[in-house]
Short mmCIF file of C-alpha atoms in Angstrom, two decimals:
data_model
loop_
_atom_site.label_atom_id
_atom_site.label_comp_id
_atom_site.label_asym_id
_atom_site.label_seq_id
_atom_site.Cartn_x
_atom_site.Cartn_y
_atom_site.Cartn_z
CA GLN A 1 105.20 120.43 85.31
CA GLY A 2 102.17 120.88 86.92
CA ILE A 3 100.69 123.96 89.28
CA GLY A 4 102.06 122.90 92.87
CA ARG A 5 102.99 119.98 94.60
CA PRO A 6 101.48 116.63 93.95
CA SER A 7 98.42 116.55 96.42
CA VAL A 8 95.60 115.09 97.41
CA TYR A 9 93.38 117.10 95.54
CA HIS A 10 95.15 117.07 91.82
CA ALA A 11 94.02 113.68 92.34
CA VAL A 12 90.07 115.05 93.63
CA VAL A 13 89.71 116.83 90.83
CA VAL A 14 90.81 114.24 88.05
CA ILE A 15 88.28 111.99 90.01
CA PHE A 16 85.11 114.40 89.93
CA LEU A 17 85.37 115.38 86.50
CA GLU A 18 85.61 111.89 85.16
CA PHE A 19 82.34 111.04 86.81
CA PHE A 20 80.93 114.07 86.79
CA ALA A 21 81.37 113.75 82.52
CA TRP A 22 79.57 110.52 83.01
CA GLY A 23 76.85 111.26 86.03
CA LEU A 24 75.64 113.13 83.06
CA LEU A 25 74.71 110.62 81.07
CA THR A 26 73.19 108.93 83.33
CA THR A 27 68.89 109.39 81.94
CA PRO A 28 70.43 109.52 78.34
CA MET A 29 72.13 106.37 78.98
CA LEU A 30 68.98 103.69 79.75
CA THR A 31 66.57 105.48 76.33
CA VAL A 32 69.80 104.40 73.67
CA LEU A 33 70.59 101.11 76.08
CA HIS A 34 66.59 100.23 75.09
CA GLU A 35 66.94 101.57 71.96
CA THR A 36 69.58 99.94 70.80
CA PHE A 37 69.22 96.23 72.57
CA PRO A 38 64.43 96.51 72.78
CA HIS A 39 65.41 92.51 73.63
CA HIS A 40 67.23 91.27 76.60
CA THR A 41 68.59 94.85 77.46
CA PHE A 42 69.63 93.96 81.09
CA LEU A 43 71.45 90.86 79.35
CA MET A 44 73.00 93.00 76.94
CA ASN A 45 73.75 95.41 78.87
CA GLY A 46 75.52 92.80 82.01
CA LEU A 47 77.90 91.30 78.72
CA ILE A 48 79.25 95.37 77.45
CA GLN A 49 79.93 96.22 81.61
CA GLY A 50 81.32 92.41 81.69
CA VAL A 51 83.22 92.63 78.43
CA LYS A 52 85.02 96.13 80.07
CA GLY A 53 85.32 94.13 83.47
CA PHE A 54 86.89 91.27 81.97
CA LEU A 55 89.75 93.79 79.95
CA SER A 56 89.99 95.93 82.96
CA PHE A 57 91.71 92.95 85.05
CA LEU A 58 94.02 91.60 82.04
CA SER A 59 95.15 94.70 81.41
CA ALA A 60 96.02 95.61 85.34
CA PRO A 61 99.61 93.99 86.21
CA LEU A 62 100.87 95.94 82.87
CA ILE A 63 99.53 98.92 83.31
CA GLY A 64 100.13 98.99 87.24
CA ALA A 65 104.10 97.62 87.16
CA LEU A 66 104.40 100.31 83.97
CA SER A 67 103.11 103.67 86.42
CA ASP A 68 105.00 101.78 89.51
CA ALA A 69 108.36 102.60 86.89
CA TRP A 70 107.56 105.38 84.82
CA GLY A 71 105.50 107.47 86.93
CA ARG A 72 101.32 108.22 87.57
CA LYS A 73 100.83 111.93 85.36
CA SER A 74 101.10 109.66 82.19
CA PHE A 75 99.18 106.84 83.14
CA LEU A 76 96.86 109.62 84.21
CA LEU A 77 96.50 110.99 81.36
CA LEU A 78 95.97 107.62 79.56
CA THR A 79 93.50 106.07 81.58
CA VAL A 80 90.94 109.41 81.68
CA PHE A 81 90.84 109.77 77.97
CA PHE A 82 90.53 106.37 77.09
CA THR A 83 87.75 105.81 79.46
CA CYS A 84 86.18 109.19 78.63
CA VAL A 85 87.21 108.67 74.56
CA PRO A 86 83.19 106.68 74.49
CA ILE A 87 81.13 109.70 75.54
CA PRO A 88 80.42 111.38 72.18
CA LEU A 89 80.04 108.00 70.40
CA MET A 90 76.24 108.30 72.08
CA ARG A 91 74.76 110.91 69.54
CA ILE A 92 77.09 109.85 66.49
CA SER A 93 76.77 105.85 66.34
CA PRO A 94 74.61 103.82 69.47
CA TRP A 95 76.55 100.39 68.41
CA TRP A 96 80.07 101.97 68.22
CA TYR A 97 79.07 103.84 71.32
CA PHE A 98 78.61 100.45 73.60
CA ALA A 99 81.65 98.94 71.49
CA MET A 100 84.39 101.61 72.62
CA ILE A 101 83.43 101.19 75.80
CA SER A 102 83.91 97.29 75.70
CA VAL A 103 86.96 98.23 74.33
CA SER A 104 87.93 101.22 76.61
CA GLY A 105 88.60 98.25 79.65
CA VAL A 106 91.57 98.25 78.84
CA PHE A 107 92.51 101.76 80.13
CA SER A 108 89.60 101.93 82.17
CA VAL A 109 92.20 101.42 85.60
CA THR A 110 91.58 105.49 87.30
CA PHE A 111 90.85 104.42 90.12
CA SER A 112 93.81 102.42 90.75
CA VAL A 113 96.51 104.91 89.76
CA ILE A 114 94.79 108.01 91.94
CA PHE A 115 95.14 105.53 94.97
CA ALA A 116 98.81 104.74 93.95
CA TYR A 117 99.18 108.92 93.41
CA VAL A 118 97.90 109.57 96.96
CA ALA A 119 100.13 107.06 98.55
CA ASP A 120 102.89 108.91 96.62
CA VAL A 121 102.14 112.12 98.66
CA THR A 122 100.71 111.54 101.97
CA GLN A 123 102.43 109.63 105.08
CA GLU A 124 100.39 106.02 106.23
CA HIS A 125 98.73 108.21 109.22
CA GLU A 126 96.85 109.73 106.41
CA ARG A 127 95.88 107.28 103.36
CA THR A 128 92.88 106.50 105.22
CA THR A 129 91.36 110.15 104.93
CA ALA A 130 92.53 110.28 101.80
CA TYR A 131 91.18 107.83 100.69
CA GLY A 132 88.23 108.94 101.74
CA LEU A 133 88.22 111.91 100.60
CA VAL A 134 88.89 110.72 97.09
CA SER A 135 85.87 107.93 97.34
CA ALA A 136 84.14 110.79 98.70
CA THR A 137 84.71 112.91 95.74
CA PHE A 138 83.22 110.06 93.15
CA ALA A 139 80.35 110.56 95.10
CA ALA A 140 79.66 114.03 94.94
CA SER A 141 80.67 114.05 91.53
CA LEU A 142 77.24 111.76 91.29
CA VAL A 143 75.19 114.08 93.20
CA THR A 144 74.30 116.35 91.13
CA SER A 145 75.31 115.51 87.70
CA PRO A 146 72.73 112.85 86.77
CA ALA A 147 70.18 115.94 88.24
CA ILE A 148 72.08 118.44 85.54
CA GLY A 149 71.98 115.58 83.13
CA ALA A 150 67.80 114.37 83.31
CA TYR A 151 67.30 118.51 83.11
CA LEU A 152 68.98 118.92 80.50
CA SER A 153 67.91 115.80 78.68
CA ALA A 154 64.07 117.05 79.21
CA SER A 155 64.88 120.93 78.17
CA TYR A 156 67.40 120.68 75.14
CA GLY A 157 67.90 117.22 74.33
CA ASP A 158 70.13 114.32 75.18
CA SER A 159 72.48 115.76 71.91
CA LEU A 160 73.11 118.46 74.10
CA VAL A 161 74.27 116.49 77.15
CA VAL A 162 76.54 114.72 75.63
CA LEU A 163 78.48 118.24 74.35
CA VAL A 164 78.20 118.78 77.76
CA ALA A 165 79.86 115.68 78.81
CA SER A 166 82.49 115.75 76.68
CA LEU A 167 82.97 119.21 77.30
CA VAL A 168 84.11 117.93 80.99
CA ALA A 169 85.84 114.87 79.61
CA VAL A 170 88.42 118.19 77.38
CA VAL A 171 88.92 119.54 80.03
CA ASP A 172 90.03 117.19 82.70
CA ILE A 173 92.01 115.83 79.99
CA CYS A 174 93.73 119.62 80.02
CA PHE A 175 93.84 119.57 83.62
CA ILE A 176 96.09 116.24 83.70
CA LEU A 177 98.16 118.03 81.38
CA LEU A 178 98.94 120.97 82.87
CA ALA A 179 98.28 121.18 85.92
CA VAL A 180 98.11 117.62 87.29
CA PRO A 181 102.34 117.50 88.58
CA GLU A 182 104.42 114.13 89.13
CA SER A 183 103.89 112.69 92.33
CA LEU A 184 106.67 109.65 91.62
CA PRO A 185 109.70 109.96 93.24
CA GLU A 186 112.40 110.08 90.69
CA LYS A 187 114.23 107.94 93.29
CA ILE A 188 112.44 105.37 92.96
CA ARG A 189 112.45 104.83 89.31
CA PRO A 190 114.43 102.79 86.96
CA ALA A 191 117.41 103.74 85.09
CA SER A 192 115.85 102.92 82.17
CA TRP A 193 112.72 102.57 80.84
CA GLY A 194 110.88 99.43 80.79
CA SER A 195 114.21 97.03 82.10
CA SER A 196 112.22 96.15 85.59
CA ILE A 197 109.44 95.41 84.14
CA SER A 198 108.84 91.83 82.87
CA TRP A 199 106.26 89.85 81.17
CA GLU A 200 105.43 87.94 83.99
CA GLN A 201 104.74 91.26 86.11
CA ALA A 202 102.37 91.71 83.22
CA ASP A 203 100.42 88.54 83.77
CA PRO A 204 96.74 89.11 86.43
CA PHE A 205 96.99 84.75 86.73
CA ALA A 206 100.15 84.91 87.65
CA SER A 207 99.58 88.00 90.69
CA LEU A 208 96.51 85.55 91.32
CA LYS A 209 98.65 82.83 92.22
CA LYS A 210 101.39 84.88 94.26
CA VAL A 211 99.19 86.59 96.57
CA ARG A 212 97.39 83.58 98.00
CA LYS A 213 102.08 82.85 99.31
CA ASP A 214 100.80 86.35 101.27
CA PRO A 215 98.51 85.97 104.38
CA THR A 216 97.35 89.55 104.84
CA VAL A 217 97.29 90.21 101.11
CA LEU A 218 95.30 86.46 100.31
CA PRO A 219 91.91 87.21 102.58
CA ILE A 220 91.58 90.48 101.64
CA CYS A 221 91.63 89.83 98.03
CA ILE A 222 89.39 87.55 98.48
CA THR A 223 87.03 89.48 100.17
CA VAL A 224 86.89 92.18 98.01
CA LEU A 225 86.04 89.81 95.17
CA LEU A 226 82.96 88.53 97.00
CA SER A 227 81.99 91.95 98.04
CA TYR A 228 82.98 93.76 95.22
CA LEU A 229 80.90 91.20 92.91
CA PRO A 230 77.23 91.92 93.50
CA GLU A 231 78.25 95.65 94.26
CA ALA A 232 79.59 95.49 90.08
CA GLY A 233 76.12 93.83 88.86
CA GLN A 234 74.10 96.36 91.13
CA TYR A 235 75.81 99.46 89.67
CA SER A 236 75.17 98.28 86.21
CA SER A 237 71.86 97.60 85.77
CA PHE A 238 70.38 99.07 89.78
CA PHE A 239 68.92 102.22 87.52
CA LEU A 240 67.46 100.38 85.14
CA TYR A 241 65.52 98.45 88.06
CA LEU A 242 64.79 101.24 89.63
CA ARG A 243 62.72 102.71 85.95
CA GLN A 244 61.13 99.93 85.12
CA ILE A 245 59.99 97.40 87.87
CA ILE A 246 59.47 100.26 90.88
CA GLY A 247 57.87 103.24 88.51
CA PHE A 248 61.16 105.58 89.17
CA GLY A 249 60.50 108.93 86.77
CA SER A 250 63.73 110.15 85.47
CA ALA A 251 63.72 113.47 88.11
CA SER A 252 63.40 110.19 91.27
CA ILE A 253 66.09 108.96 89.41
CA ALA A 254 68.05 112.09 90.01
CA ALA A 255 66.89 112.52 93.02
CA PHE A 256 68.08 109.01 94.17
CA ILE A 257 71.58 109.58 92.89
CA ALA A 258 72.02 112.63 95.06
CA VAL A 259 71.03 111.66 98.46
CA VAL A 260 72.91 108.68 98.58
CA GLY A 261 76.49 110.60 96.95
CA ILE A 262 75.54 113.48 99.92
CA LEU A 263 74.89 110.68 102.43
CA SER A 264 78.20 108.48 100.90
CA ILE A 265 80.04 111.35 101.18
CA VAL A 266 79.66 111.88 104.88
CA ALA A 267 79.79 108.39 105.34
CA GLN A 268 83.44 108.90 103.69
CA THR A 269 84.52 111.82 105.69
CA VAL A 270 82.77 112.38 108.89
CA PHE A 271 81.78 108.39 109.60
CA LEU A 272 85.08 106.65 107.54
CA SER A 273 87.49 109.19 110.42
CA ILE A 274 85.49 108.41 113.63
CA LEU A 275 85.24 104.63 112.76
CA MET A 276 88.82 104.02 112.38
CA ARG A 277 89.59 105.95 115.15
CA SER A 278 87.55 104.33 117.30
CA ILE A 279 86.77 100.14 116.37
CA GLY A 280 90.37 100.13 114.31
CA ASN A 281 90.82 99.16 110.09
CA LYS A 282 89.05 95.78 110.60
CA ASN A 283 86.23 95.82 112.20
CA THR A 284 85.22 99.43 110.08
CA VAL A 285 85.44 96.96 106.98
CA LEU A 286 83.57 93.94 108.73
CA LEU A 287 81.08 96.92 109.92
CA GLY A 288 80.51 98.46 105.73
CA LEU A 289 79.96 94.54 105.04
CA GLY A 290 77.47 94.14 107.14
CA PHE A 291 75.86 97.36 106.07
CA GLN A 292 76.34 95.63 102.01
CA ILE A 293 74.74 92.71 103.45
CA PHE A 294 71.23 94.92 104.60
CA GLN A 295 71.38 96.83 101.98
CA LEU A 296 71.03 94.54 99.20
CA ALA A 297 68.58 91.93 101.52
CA TRP A 298 66.64 95.48 101.16
CA TYR A 299 66.57 95.86 97.59
CA GLY A 300 66.16 92.17 96.96
CA PHE A 301 62.76 92.07 99.15
CA GLY A 302 61.38 95.70 98.51
CA SER A 303 59.09 96.73 96.22
CA GLN A 304 57.83 99.47 97.23
CA SER A 305 59.24 103.41 96.61
CA TRP A 306 60.28 103.85 100.02
CA MET A 307 61.73 100.75 100.53
CA MET A 308 64.42 101.45 97.85
CA TRP A 309 65.12 105.07 99.49
CA ALA A 310 65.63 103.87 103.34
CA ALA A 311 68.71 101.11 101.32
CA GLY A 312 69.73 103.65 99.81
CA ALA A 313 70.23 105.44 103.09
CA VAL A 314 72.41 102.33 103.78
CA ALA A 315 73.98 102.05 100.62
CA ALA A 316 75.76 104.94 101.98
CA MET A 317 77.55 103.87 105.19
CA SER A 318 78.73 100.51 102.85
CA SER A 319 80.83 102.36 100.57
CA ILE A 320 83.18 102.48 103.69
CA THR A 321 84.52 100.09 102.78
CA PHE A 322 86.82 99.77 100.12
CA PRO A 323 88.68 102.44 100.92
CA ALA A 324 88.87 101.07 104.58
CA ILE A 325 89.98 98.31 102.76
CA SER A 326 92.88 100.79 100.55
CA ALA A 327 94.40 101.86 103.44
CA LEU A 328 95.06 98.28 105.27
CA VAL A 329 96.21 97.30 102.37
CA SER A 330 98.71 100.56 102.28
CA ARG A 331 99.68 99.47 105.22
CA ASN A 332 101.37 96.38 103.80
CA ALA A 333 103.76 98.06 100.82
CA GLU A 334 106.91 100.20 100.69
CA ALA A 335 107.06 103.58 99.13
CA ASP A 336 107.68 102.61 95.46
CA GLN A 337 105.21 99.61 95.55
CA GLN A 338 101.77 101.57 96.27
CA GLY A 339 101.30 100.59 93.02
CA VAL A 340 101.30 97.13 92.70
CA VAL A 341 99.62 97.19 95.64
CA GLN A 342 96.60 99.32 94.86
CA GLY A 343 96.77 97.18 91.42
CA ILE A 344 95.81 94.02 92.96
CA ILE A 345 93.06 95.33 94.87
CA THR A 346 91.66 96.93 91.96
CA GLY A 347 92.66 94.08 89.58
CA VAL A 348 89.88 91.89 91.40
CA ARG A 349 87.65 94.19 91.41
CA GLY A 350 87.94 94.71 87.57
CA LEU A 351 87.44 90.85 87.19
CA CYS A 352 84.44 91.55 88.84
CA ASN A 353 83.53 94.21 87.30
CA GLY A 354 82.76 92.01 84.48
CA LEU A 355 81.32 89.04 85.82
CA GLY A 356 78.79 91.30 88.35
CA PRO A 357 77.39 92.52 85.61
CA ALA A 358 76.88 89.60 83.39
CA LEU A 359 75.35 87.66 87.07
CA TYR A 360 73.31 89.76 86.94
CA GLY A 361 72.42 89.99 83.49
CA PHE A 362 71.99 87.04 83.52
CA ILE A 363 69.59 86.38 86.76
CA PHE A 364 67.62 89.24 85.72
CA PHE A 365 67.23 87.14 82.04
CA LEU A 366 66.76 83.80 84.03
CA PHE A 367 63.83 85.79 85.78
CA HIS A 368 62.34 87.33 82.37
CA VAL A 369 62.65 90.85 83.98
CA GLU A 370 62.72 93.01 80.95
CA LEU A 371 62.43 96.27 79.01
CA ASN A 372 59.26 95.80 76.82
CA GLU A 373 59.21 99.07 76.98
CA LEU A 374 60.61 102.43 78.38
CA LEU A 375 58.81 103.57 81.38
CA PRO A 376 57.12 107.23 80.45
CA ASP A 377 58.44 109.11 83.93
CA ASN A 378 54.87 109.26 85.21
CA THR A 379 54.63 105.81 85.48
CA SER A 380 53.21 104.87 89.46
CA GLU A 381 55.01 102.07 91.29
CA LYS A 382 50.98 99.88 91.12
CA GLU A 383 50.89 100.34 87.42
CA THR A 384 54.89 98.31 87.53
CA GLU A 385 53.78 95.39 89.69
CA GLN A 386 51.02 94.23 86.95
CA ASN A 387 53.45 91.93 85.13
CA PRO A 388 52.64 89.10 87.34
CA THR A 389 56.00 86.59 85.80
CA ILE A 390 58.44 89.85 87.05
CA ILE A 391 60.40 88.26 89.59
CA PRO A 392 62.50 91.28 89.98
CA GLY A 393 64.01 90.52 93.83
CA PRO A 394 67.10 87.51 93.02
CA PRO A 395 69.82 89.22 91.98
CA PHE A 396 69.99 91.01 94.93
CA LEU A 397 69.25 88.37 97.76
CA ILE A 398 71.46 86.16 95.88
CA GLY A 399 73.91 89.38 96.16
CA ALA A 400 73.18 89.70 99.88
CA CYS A 401 74.03 85.35 99.77
CA ILE A 402 77.89 86.42 98.35
CA VAL A 403 78.70 89.80 100.91
CA LEU A 404 77.67 87.16 103.96
CA LEU A 405 80.98 84.95 102.23
CA ALA A 406 82.66 88.33 102.12
CA PHE A 407 82.13 88.86 105.47
CA LEU A 408 83.26 85.72 106.84
CA VAL A 409 86.84 85.83 104.70
CA ALA A 410 87.07 89.47 106.12
CA LEU A 411 87.04 87.82 109.90
CA PHE A 412 90.65 85.94 108.88
CA ILE A 413 92.18 89.54 108.31
CA PRO A 414 95.36 89.84 110.36
CA GLU A 415 94.69 93.68 111.90
CA ASN A 416 97.98 96.46 111.33
CA SER A 417 100.01 93.49 110.33
CA LYS A 418 102.69 95.79 108.81
CA ALA A 419 102.14 98.51 111.53
CA SER A 420 102.54 96.27 114.88
CA SER A 421 103.82 92.93 113.38
CA THR A 422 107.50 92.42 113.12
CA LYS A 423 109.93 93.91 110.30
CA LYS A 424 110.51 90.27 109.29
CA HIS A 425 106.01 89.99 108.16
CA SER A 426 106.75 93.75 106.56
CA ASN A 427 109.63 92.41 104.47
CA SER A 428 107.85 89.14 103.15
CA ILE A 429 104.62 91.02 101.92
CA SER A 430 106.93 93.47 100.15
CA SER A 431 109.30 90.54 98.93
CA SER A 432 105.77 88.99 98.15
CA LEU A 433 104.32 92.11 96.03
CA SER A 434 107.27 93.27 94.13
CA ASN A 435 106.76 89.52 92.91
CA ASN A 436 104.00 90.11 90.93
CA GLN A 437 103.66 94.18 90.46
CA ASP A 438 100.25 94.84 89.40
CA GLN A 439 97.43 97.09 88.92
CA SER A 440 94.04 98.91 88.13
CA ASN A 441 90.46 99.44 88.40
CA GLU A 442 87.53 100.04 87.55
CA GLU A 443 85.72 102.23 88.54
CA ASP A 444 85.84 102.11 89.60
CA ILE A 445 84.29 102.73 89.82
CA GLU A 446 85.29 102.77 88.49
CA PRO A 447 83.55 102.73 90.15
CA LEU A 448 80.96 103.18 91.22
CA LEU A 449 80.97 103.23 88.83
CA GLN A 450 83.91 100.62 87.92
CA ASP A 451 85.03 103.86 86.19
CA SER A 452 82.08 103.66 83.97
CA SER A 453 79.02 105.06 83.96
CA VAL A 454 76.13 104.30 86.18
#
């Protein structure tokens, strides 16, 4: 089944189409969110994304273990389908739309399955570049889609945008069904379905407990937790923040996403490879965390639009962190454990996708940052600064402090533990990971989108 041999490019197309569909909805999402929750908008947005992320965390181990046993293709289909199910509901029923976004968190783990797929089809020395390509594709999908969505929304209305996004999602599902081949070798799969799955493997908290036994995976998980917590919170509310506090219009927001996306592509393809070769895997992670601290602090103190643009350029460089961490973790796993390993990391990211938006929403609420009315596109920055009760910086400044802790923890990550250490250490890692098969995401993303719409 599928077209050709499994390759990184199959994964790239799946990620591109999924997040292109969600990127189209960036402008309509701001309007629908405010119309549905006119009071405490930031707080409600944080709670919705929080429920979704927490459900992703809970479902991570089971989906991770099942994909290691039954193959990647069926779980790619499952995760993409349920992640995109809420899209057409935006125009049908906003309440059902937000309800389905929350519930879809159970399956919003596309990135982890994709990273496991990539690990199946690449050699260890190729994975850093491959992970960078996947992350860059995620950024590329958001370069043009918000601008296209904003144009279609202004010219033809939100209904057409939702229709186009739904069609793109259908194309992605059809692509997985017809074109994506299975990447997991037949010899790695168990003889009978479910023979290698236990309830213990489906327990996310049990897997987190066992992570502490591994001297490499433990500091990596803590680093991911502390670095992605503010990132998830930022993704959930930043465009609302730009619109309400800084005074960006729909066109400016789309342009901002495009510029940061292009710079992220360059960072994750060109600079990531150069940095990995020149300063090593661990130092690349540290550099990415340093850029993230600088970026969040700049967002926190910035009060003018040019400051947001400059901080966005720094944010693009901080995007090298996650592919570098994914490559570092994959070196500690055997061929039949890649889904488990990526699941540990993306499971932690799923937890952050729940806690981060809720944290930021609460802080915005605490400092009385509200969307009293949706600002028109031509609102100037000076007009947005007249409200003396608004103190916009604290969520980002608190995030910068949390990432600083992640940087300090990352200093203790052993470098090249599998590549340069003894076979005994390699086997101990493999054994530890095999006892807690667990996988998920975000998106991401996720992803950025934590597998939800930015």
